[in-house]
Amino acid sequence: MVSFKTRRREPELVPPARPTPRETKLLSDVDDQHALRYYETVIGFFRRCGDESDGPDDLAEVVRAALAEALVYYYPVAGRLREEAEGKLVVECTAEGVAFVEADADVRLEDFGEPLLPPYPCVEELLCDAGDTRTVIGRPLLLMQLTRLKCGGFVAGFHMCHNIADGFGIIQLMITIAELACGTKAPSILPVWKREILSTTRSTSPITHPNPSYEPLLNSLDYASESDDVMLSTTLDEMVVDYFVFGPREMKTLESYVRGCLTHPATSFELLTAVMWRCRTIALGYKPSQPVRLMITMNARGRWNRHTLIPLGYYGNAHFSPIAELTVDELCRQPLVDTVELVRRTKLSVTKECMESMVDTIASLRQRPCADPARTYEVSDTKWIAAGNGLQLGWAEYVGGGIPVAGDLTSKLGSDHMRCKNQDGEDSTVVSMLLPRPAMERFKKEMAVWLNKHDEKNLIIQSSL
């Protein structure tokens, strides 16, 4: 992989371009989770289009001005978080601004690999220094670095406080910046705050009957009985990140195991999640009688949600994580079709009543210790936040990006499904996986069996981590 260092200018604070309301805004109970007190990372790669004379002479100045104009609409992002009584967070809309760093790198877009897939080399050079990413109070809520490349392309790297926005919200803000950089007078989608729609209407005292989808999570908080998970006891420097690419050929092979056995065809997410959960469980060597859990992060903006409508433009956290639980023996002995059906049922379990109960449960857990639940595989389908045509600039096109690191900054359990192109230029899915080194070797061998591959090295893109 290519190695390089960026030349960064000093960070500067960019305030809103015009006066904005000075007020205090409440977060939703979904926003105000201790688990979200960190900076989420998103990165975007752009290729310059047309003649070299196309586009602005001073890219950084155009983007900086567009960022300032975007903050007129997203003015809470220019404020600061404050902690109130009982540790509840609020946003003080102070217009202090967000951090912006201008940088240059002596590399070309093609040096990052073709096709453009994670892990991206020297990704830390494309992101400004966020300091302690778990400290969010009293700091800029957004940090952006714009890195110009030798070929005329550029990279936009974002750190954004997760309490303020989820992945969809960050992409929505990126699209607004892109539109304003192209000269539009206002965003095509106006931002919506309305955090009260995902806040509880009941007391946040401990609830007697938590939502059933969260009971496995509550049970796992009994740390004394859950301390034997190798995922939790292994330090990060003894773990490895790999990325697995599944193109049409691989998906056809996996579909052959369930073809004709399902009422409705499995989605790529359902099928990949079922297979990878089984392979991961075997690789980690859990005992047959131990319970293992699948936690699915669901975007409430999805087409499945017809009952609690999330307004167009809502950029706060709008996700829920229902959990399925089986013993190791049950998971690994049942037919794959049963695991796929379980993944599907878990997704469909999030009804209106379920969402309301989940909000209540989240609110009641806000002051509980925050730790990874044992023997849990947490998976997110982030293909839906792919910017695609929404980030076209006329003189530059979005060519790839997304979440540049595997394993959440506060959790080692996260696995993300992202959109990509494979070596043949076909639409594919790349899935991140973080495991202890010995477990990763076992995981690759298990996956090779399912995919009828004799050489498991053909499955992955090796991480440089």
Coordinates of C-alpha atoms in Angstrom, one line a residue:
M1 CA 0.0 0.0 0.0
V2 CA 1.1 3.6 -0.7
S3 CA 2.5 5.5 2.3
F4 CA 2.3 9.3 2.6
K5 CA 2.1 12.3 5.0
T6 CA -0.3 15.2 4.6
R7 CA 0.8 18.8 5.0
R8 CA -1.9 20.3 7.2
R9 CA -2.5 24.0 8.0
E10 CA -3.5 25.0 11.5
P11 CA -7.1 24.1 12.4
E12 CA -9.6 27.0 12.3
L13 CA -13.0 27.5 13.7
V14 CA -15.7 28.1 11.0
P15 CA -18.9 29.7 12.4
P16 CA -22.2 30.0 10.7
A17 CA -22.1 32.5 7.8
R18 CA -24.9 34.6 9.3
P19 CA -26.5 35.1 12.7
T20 CA -28.3 32.1 14.1
P21 CA -30.7 31.5 17.1
R22 CA -29.0 31.4 20.5
E23 CA -30.9 28.8 22.4
T24 CA -30.7 25.5 24.3
K25 CA -31.8 22.4 22.4
L26 CA -32.7 19.0 24.0
L27 CA -31.5 15.8 22.5
S28 CA -33.7 12.7 22.1
D29 CA -33.3 9.8 24.4
V30 CA -31.9 7.9 21.5
D31 CA -29.2 10.6 21.0
D32 CA -28.5 10.9 24.7
Q33 CA -26.9 7.4 25.2
H34 CA -23.5 7.2 26.9
A35 CA -22.6 4.7 24.2
L36 CA -22.8 7.5 21.6
R37 CA -20.5 9.9 23.4
Y38 CA -17.8 9.7 20.8
Y39 CA -16.9 11.1 17.4
E40 CA -18.2 9.1 14.4
T41 CA -16.0 9.0 11.3
V42 CA -17.0 9.3 7.7
I43 CA -14.7 9.8 4.7
G44 CA -15.4 10.6 1.0
F45 CA -13.2 10.4 -2.1
F46 CA -13.8 12.8 -5.0
R47 CA -12.4 12.8 -8.6
R48 CA -12.2 16.0 -10.5
C49 CA -14.2 15.9 -13.7
G50 CA -13.7 17.5 -17.1
D51 CA -11.0 20.1 -17.9
E52 CA -8.5 21.2 -15.3
S53 CA -9.9 24.7 -15.6
D54 CA -13.3 23.4 -14.4
G55 CA -14.2 24.0 -10.8
P56 CA -13.0 26.6 -8.3
D57 CA -9.4 28.0 -8.2
D58 CA -9.4 27.8 -4.5
L59 CA -11.2 24.6 -3.5
A60 CA -10.6 25.0 0.2
E61 CA -12.1 28.5 0.2
V62 CA -15.2 27.3 -1.6
V63 CA -15.7 24.4 0.7
R64 CA -15.1 26.5 3.8
A65 CA -17.7 29.1 2.6
A66 CA -20.2 26.3 1.9
L67 CA -19.6 24.8 5.3
A68 CA -20.2 28.2 6.9
E69 CA -23.5 28.5 4.9
A70 CA -24.5 25.0 5.8
L71 CA -24.2 25.9 9.5
V72 CA -26.8 28.6 9.1
Y73 CA -29.3 25.7 8.6
Y74 CA -27.5 23.2 10.9
Y75 CA -26.8 25.8 13.5
P76 CA -26.9 23.4 16.5
V77 CA -23.8 21.7 15.0
A78 CA -21.9 25.0 15.5
G79 CA -22.7 24.9 19.3
R80 CA -21.4 22.9 22.2
L81 CA -22.7 20.1 24.4
R82 CA -23.4 20.8 28.1
E83 CA -24.2 18.2 30.8
E84 CA -27.1 19.0 33.0
A85 CA -28.5 17.3 36.2
E86 CA -28.3 13.5 36.2
G87 CA -25.8 13.7 33.3
K88 CA -28.3 14.6 30.6
L89 CA -26.8 16.3 27.6
V90 CA -28.2 19.5 25.9
V91 CA -26.9 21.5 23.0
E92 CA -26.1 25.2 23.6
C93 CA -26.4 26.9 20.3
T94 CA -23.5 29.3 20.7
A95 CA -22.4 29.7 17.0
E96 CA -18.8 29.0 18.1
G97 CA -18.2 27.0 15.0
V98 CA -16.8 23.8 13.8
A99 CA -13.1 22.8 13.2
F100 CA -11.8 22.9 9.6
V101 CA -8.4 21.8 8.4
E102 CA -6.9 22.4 5.0
A103 CA -4.4 19.8 3.8
D104 CA -2.4 18.5 0.8
A105 CA -1.0 15.1 0.0
D106 CA 1.4 14.1 -2.8
V107 CA -0.6 11.1 -3.9
R108 CA -3.2 10.4 -6.6
L109 CA -6.6 9.0 -6.2
E110 CA -5.6 5.8 -8.0
D111 CA -2.8 5.3 -5.4
F112 CA -5.6 4.3 -2.9
G113 CA -6.3 1.2 -5.0
E114 CA -8.6 0.2 -7.8
P115 CA -11.3 -0.6 -7.0
L116 CA -11.4 1.9 -4.1
L117 CA -12.0 -0.2 -1.1
P118 CA -11.2 -0.1 2.6
P119 CA -8.8 -0.3 4.3
Y120 CA -7.6 3.0 3.0
P121 CA -3.9 3.5 3.4
C122 CA -2.7 6.2 5.9
V123 CA -6.4 7.0 6.6
E124 CA -5.3 8.9 9.8
E125 CA -3.6 11.4 7.4
L126 CA -6.9 12.2 5.8
L127 CA -8.6 13.0 9.1
C128 CA -7.8 15.9 11.4
D129 CA -6.6 15.1 14.9
A130 CA -9.7 14.8 17.0
G131 CA -7.9 14.3 20.3
D132 CA -9.7 12.1 22.8
T133 CA -12.7 10.9 20.6
R134 CA -14.6 9.9 23.7
T135 CA -14.6 13.5 25.1
V136 CA -17.6 15.4 23.6
I137 CA -18.6 18.1 26.1
G138 CA -17.5 21.6 25.4
R139 CA -15.8 20.8 22.1
P140 CA -16.6 21.4 18.5
L141 CA -19.2 18.9 17.4
L142 CA -17.8 18.6 13.9
L143 CA -14.2 18.4 12.7
M144 CA -13.6 18.4 8.9
Q145 CA -10.4 18.0 6.9
L146 CA -10.2 18.7 3.2
T147 CA -7.2 17.0 1.6
R148 CA -6.2 18.0 -2.0
L149 CA -4.5 15.3 -4.1
K150 CA -1.9 15.6 -6.9
C151 CA -4.4 14.5 -9.5
G152 CA -6.8 17.3 -8.7
G153 CA -9.1 15.1 -6.7
F154 CA -9.6 15.5 -3.0
V155 CA -10.7 13.7 0.2
A156 CA -13.2 15.0 2.7
G157 CA -12.9 13.5 6.2
F158 CA -15.4 14.1 9.0
H159 CA -15.4 13.5 12.7
M160 CA -18.9 14.2 14.1
C161 CA -20.2 13.8 17.6
H162 CA -22.5 10.8 17.5
N163 CA -24.9 12.4 20.0
I164 CA -25.8 15.0 17.4
A165 CA -26.2 12.9 14.3
D166 CA -26.1 9.3 13.0
G167 CA -24.4 8.2 9.7
F168 CA -27.4 9.3 7.7
G169 CA -27.3 12.7 9.3
I170 CA -23.7 13.2 8.5
I171 CA -24.2 12.3 4.9
Q172 CA -27.2 14.7 4.7
L173 CA -24.9 17.5 6.0
M174 CA -22.2 16.4 3.5
I175 CA -24.8 16.7 0.7
T176 CA -25.8 20.1 1.8
I177 CA -22.1 21.3 1.8
A178 CA -21.7 19.9 -1.7
E179 CA -24.9 21.6 -3.0
L180 CA -23.9 25.0 -1.5
A181 CA -20.4 24.6 -2.9
C182 CA -22.0 24.3 -6.4
G183 CA -23.8 27.6 -5.9
T184 CA -27.3 26.5 -4.9
K185 CA -29.1 29.1 -2.7
A186 CA -30.5 26.6 -0.1
P187 CA -30.3 22.9 0.7
S188 CA -32.6 20.6 -1.3
I189 CA -33.4 18.9 2.0
L190 CA -33.9 21.3 4.9
P191 CA -32.7 19.9 8.3
V192 CA -35.2 18.9 10.9
W193 CA -34.5 18.8 14.7
K194 CA -37.7 17.5 16.4
R195 CA -35.8 15.3 18.8
E196 CA -38.9 14.9 20.9
I197 CA -40.3 12.2 18.5
L198 CA -37.7 9.7 19.9
S199 CA -38.0 10.7 23.5
T200 CA -39.8 8.9 26.2
T201 CA -43.0 10.3 27.7
R202 CA -42.6 8.2 30.9
S203 CA -40.4 8.4 34.0
T204 CA -36.8 7.2 33.3
S205 CA -36.8 5.3 36.6
P206 CA -35.8 1.6 36.1
I207 CA -38.6 -0.2 34.2
T208 CA -40.0 -3.5 35.4
H209 CA -40.8 -5.0 32.0
P210 CA -38.1 -3.9 29.5
N211 CA -38.6 -4.5 25.8
P212 CA -38.1 -8.2 25.0
S213 CA -35.7 -7.3 22.2
Y214 CA -33.4 -5.7 24.8
E215 CA -33.6 -8.4 27.5
P216 CA -30.5 -10.2 26.3
L217 CA -28.6 -6.9 26.5
L218 CA -29.8 -6.4 30.1
N219 CA -28.9 -9.9 31.0
S220 CA -25.4 -9.4 29.6
L221 CA -24.8 -6.5 32.0
D222 CA -24.2 -9.1 34.7
Y223 CA -20.5 -8.9 34.0
A224 CA -19.4 -11.5 36.6
S225 CA -21.1 -14.3 34.6
E226 CA -20.1 -12.8 31.2
S227 CA -16.4 -12.3 31.6
D228 CA -15.3 -15.4 29.6
D229 CA -15.7 -13.8 26.1
V230 CA -12.4 -13.8 24.2
M231 CA -13.7 -10.8 22.2
L232 CA -13.9 -8.7 25.4
S233 CA -10.7 -10.1 27.1
T234 CA -8.4 -9.7 24.0
T235 CA -6.7 -6.3 23.7
L236 CA -6.9 -4.4 20.4
D237 CA -3.2 -4.8 19.7
E238 CA -3.8 -8.6 19.6
M239 CA -6.7 -8.3 17.1
V240 CA -6.9 -7.9 13.4
V241 CA -9.3 -6.1 11.0
D242 CA -10.1 -7.7 7.6
Y243 CA -12.6 -6.7 4.9
F244 CA -14.6 -9.3 3.0
V245 CA -15.9 -8.6 -0.5
F246 CA -19.0 -10.4 -1.8
G247 CA -19.8 -9.9 -5.4
P248 CA -22.5 -11.5 -7.6
R249 CA -20.6 -14.8 -7.8
E250 CA -20.2 -15.1 -4.0
M251 CA -23.8 -14.2 -3.4
K252 CA -25.0 -16.8 -5.9
T253 CA -23.0 -19.5 -4.1
L254 CA -24.5 -18.5 -0.7
E255 CA -28.1 -18.3 -2.2
S256 CA -27.8 -21.9 -3.3
Y257 CA -28.0 -23.0 0.3
V258 CA -31.4 -21.5 0.8
R259 CA -32.9 -21.3 -2.7
G260 CA -36.5 -22.6 -2.7
C261 CA -36.6 -22.8 1.1
L262 CA -37.8 -19.3 1.9
T263 CA -41.2 -17.7 1.5
H264 CA -39.4 -14.5 0.2
P265 CA -35.9 -14.3 -1.2
A266 CA -33.3 -13.4 1.3
T267 CA -31.7 -9.9 1.1
S268 CA -27.9 -9.8 0.8
F269 CA -27.8 -8.4 4.3
E270 CA -29.9 -11.2 5.8
L271 CA -27.9 -13.9 4.0
L272 CA -24.5 -12.5 4.8
T273 CA -25.4 -11.8 8.4
A274 CA -26.6 -15.3 8.9
V275 CA -23.5 -16.9 7.4
M276 CA -21.0 -14.6 9.1
W277 CA -22.6 -14.9 12.5
R278 CA -22.3 -18.6 12.3
C279 CA -18.7 -18.5 11.1
R280 CA -17.7 -15.9 13.7
T281 CA -19.3 -17.9 16.5
I282 CA -17.4 -21.1 15.5
A283 CA -14.1 -19.1 15.1
L284 CA -14.4 -17.6 18.6
G285 CA -14.7 -21.1 20.2
Y286 CA -17.6 -20.5 22.5
K287 CA -19.0 -23.5 24.4
P288 CA -22.0 -25.3 22.9
S289 CA -24.4 -24.4 25.8
Q290 CA -23.4 -20.7 25.9
P291 CA -25.9 -18.1 24.6
V292 CA -24.7 -16.0 21.7
R293 CA -26.5 -12.8 20.5
L294 CA -27.0 -11.0 17.2
M295 CA -27.6 -7.3 17.5
I296 CA -28.9 -5.6 14.3
T297 CA -28.7 -1.8 14.1
M298 CA -31.9 -0.8 12.3
N299 CA -32.3 2.6 10.6
A300 CA -35.8 3.9 11.6
R301 CA -36.0 5.9 8.4
G302 CA -36.2 2.7 6.4
R303 CA -39.2 1.7 4.2
W304 CA -40.1 -0.9 6.9
N305 CA -41.1 1.8 9.3
R306 CA -44.6 2.9 8.3
H307 CA -45.7 3.5 11.9
T308 CA -43.3 6.1 13.5
L309 CA -42.6 8.4 10.6
I310 CA -39.2 10.1 10.8
P311 CA -39.5 13.5 9.0
L312 CA -37.5 14.1 5.8
G313 CA -34.5 16.0 6.9
Y314 CA -34.2 14.5 10.4
Y315 CA -30.5 14.2 11.1
G316 CA -30.5 12.9 14.7
N317 CA -29.9 9.4 15.7
A318 CA -32.8 7.2 14.4
H319 CA -31.7 3.7 15.0
F320 CA -32.7 0.7 17.1
S321 CA -30.9 -2.5 17.8
P322 CA -33.1 -5.6 18.3
I323 CA -31.3 -8.6 19.6
A324 CA -31.7 -12.3 18.8
E325 CA -30.3 -15.0 21.1
L326 CA -29.6 -18.7 20.7
T327 CA -27.2 -21.1 22.2
V328 CA -24.0 -21.9 20.2
D329 CA -25.3 -25.4 19.6
E330 CA -28.7 -24.2 18.3
L331 CA -27.1 -21.7 16.0
C332 CA -24.5 -23.9 14.5
R333 CA -26.6 -27.1 14.1
Q334 CA -29.7 -25.5 12.6
P335 CA -30.1 -25.3 8.7
L336 CA -28.8 -22.0 7.3
V337 CA -32.4 -21.2 6.2
D338 CA -33.5 -21.1 9.8
T339 CA -30.7 -18.6 10.7
V340 CA -31.7 -16.4 7.8
E341 CA -35.4 -16.5 9.0
L342 CA -34.2 -15.6 12.5
V343 CA -32.3 -12.5 11.1
R344 CA -35.5 -11.5 9.2
R345 CA -37.8 -12.0 12.2
T346 CA -35.4 -9.9 14.3
K347 CA -35.6 -7.1 11.8
L348 CA -39.4 -7.3 11.6
S349 CA -39.8 -7.3 15.3
V350 CA -39.4 -3.5 15.5
T351 CA -43.1 -2.4 15.5
K352 CA -44.5 0.9 16.8
E353 CA -45.0 -0.6 20.2
C354 CA -41.6 -2.1 20.1
M355 CA -39.9 1.2 19.2
E356 CA -41.8 3.1 22.0
S357 CA -40.7 0.4 24.5
M358 CA -37.1 0.5 23.2
V359 CA -37.0 4.3 23.7
D360 CA -38.2 3.8 27.3
T361 CA -35.6 1.1 27.9
I362 CA -32.8 3.3 26.4
A363 CA -33.8 6.2 28.6
S364 CA -33.9 3.9 31.7
L365 CA -30.4 2.6 30.9
R366 CA -28.8 6.0 30.3
Q367 CA -27.0 6.1 33.6
R368 CA -26.1 2.4 33.6
P369 CA -22.4 1.3 33.0
C370 CA -21.6 1.3 29.3
A371 CA -19.8 -1.9 28.2
D372 CA -19.8 -4.4 25.4
P373 CA -22.3 -7.2 25.9
A374 CA -20.7 -10.6 25.9
R375 CA -20.8 -13.0 23.0
T376 CA -22.6 -10.5 20.8
Y377 CA -22.2 -9.8 17.1
E378 CA -23.3 -6.3 16.3
V379 CA -24.0 -5.6 12.6
S380 CA -25.1 -2.6 10.6
D381 CA -26.2 -2.2 7.0
T382 CA -24.6 1.1 6.1
K383 CA -25.2 0.6 2.3
W384 CA -28.3 2.8 2.8
I385 CA -26.2 5.9 3.8
A386 CA -24.0 5.7 0.6
A387 CA -24.0 9.2 -0.8
G388 CA -23.9 8.2 -4.4
N389 CA -25.3 10.8 -6.8
G390 CA -26.2 13.0 -3.8
L391 CA -22.6 14.2 -3.6
Q392 CA -22.0 15.2 -7.2
L393 CA -20.4 18.6 -7.5
G394 CA -20.5 19.1 -11.3
W395 CA -16.7 19.6 -11.4
A396 CA -16.0 16.6 -9.1
E397 CA -17.7 13.2 -8.5
Y398 CA -17.9 11.1 -5.4
V399 CA -16.1 7.8 -6.1
G400 CA -16.1 6.0 -2.8
G401 CA -15.9 6.2 0.9
G402 CA -18.0 5.5 4.0
I403 CA -16.8 4.3 7.4
P404 CA -13.0 4.0 7.2
V405 CA -12.4 1.9 10.4
A406 CA -13.8 -1.5 11.5
G407 CA -14.8 -1.8 15.1
D408 CA -16.6 1.1 16.7
L409 CA -14.5 3.6 18.7
T410 CA -16.4 2.5 21.8
S411 CA -17.0 -1.2 20.9
K412 CA -15.1 -4.1 19.4
L413 CA -18.2 -5.8 18.2
G414 CA -19.3 -3.7 15.3
S415 CA -19.4 -5.0 11.7
D416 CA -20.5 -2.8 8.8
H417 CA -22.0 -3.7 5.4
M418 CA -20.8 -1.1 2.8
R419 CA -21.5 -0.7 -0.9
C420 CA -18.5 -1.1 -3.2
K421 CA -17.2 -2.4 -6.6
N422 CA -15.3 -5.6 -6.8
Q423 CA -12.2 -6.3 -9.0
D424 CA -14.5 -6.8 -12.0
G425 CA -16.3 -3.6 -11.5
E426 CA -19.5 -5.3 -10.3
D427 CA -21.7 -3.9 -7.6
S428 CA -20.7 -5.7 -4.4
T429 CA -20.8 -5.6 -0.6
V430 CA -17.8 -5.2 1.6
V431 CA -18.1 -6.3 5.2
S432 CA -15.7 -5.4 8.0
M433 CA -14.7 -7.8 10.7
L434 CA -12.6 -7.4 13.8
L435 CA -11.4 -10.5 15.6
P436 CA -8.5 -11.9 17.7
R437 CA -5.8 -13.1 15.3
P438 CA -6.2 -16.8 15.8
A439 CA -10.0 -16.4 15.5
M440 CA -9.6 -14.5 12.2
E441 CA -7.7 -17.4 10.7
R442 CA -10.5 -19.8 11.8
F443 CA -13.1 -17.4 10.5
K444 CA -11.6 -17.2 7.0
K445 CA -11.4 -21.0 6.8
E446 CA -15.1 -21.3 7.8
M447 CA -16.1 -18.7 5.2
A448 CA -14.0 -20.5 2.5
V449 CA -16.1 -23.6 3.1
W450 CA -19.4 -21.8 2.6
L451 CA -18.1 -20.1 -0.6
N452 CA -16.5 -23.2 -2.0
K453 CA -13.1 -21.5 -2.1
H454 CA -10.0 -23.5 -1.8
D455 CA -7.9 -20.5 -0.9
E456 CA -9.4 -18.3 1.8
K457 CA -6.9 -15.5 0.8
N458 CA -9.1 -14.8 -2.2
L459 CA -11.9 -13.7 0.2
I460 CA -10.4 -10.7 1.8
I461 CA -8.6 -7.4 1.4
Q462 CA -5.9 -7.5 4.1
S463 CA -6.0 -4.6 6.5
S464 CA -2.9 -2.6 7.2
L465 CA -3.8 -2.3 10.9

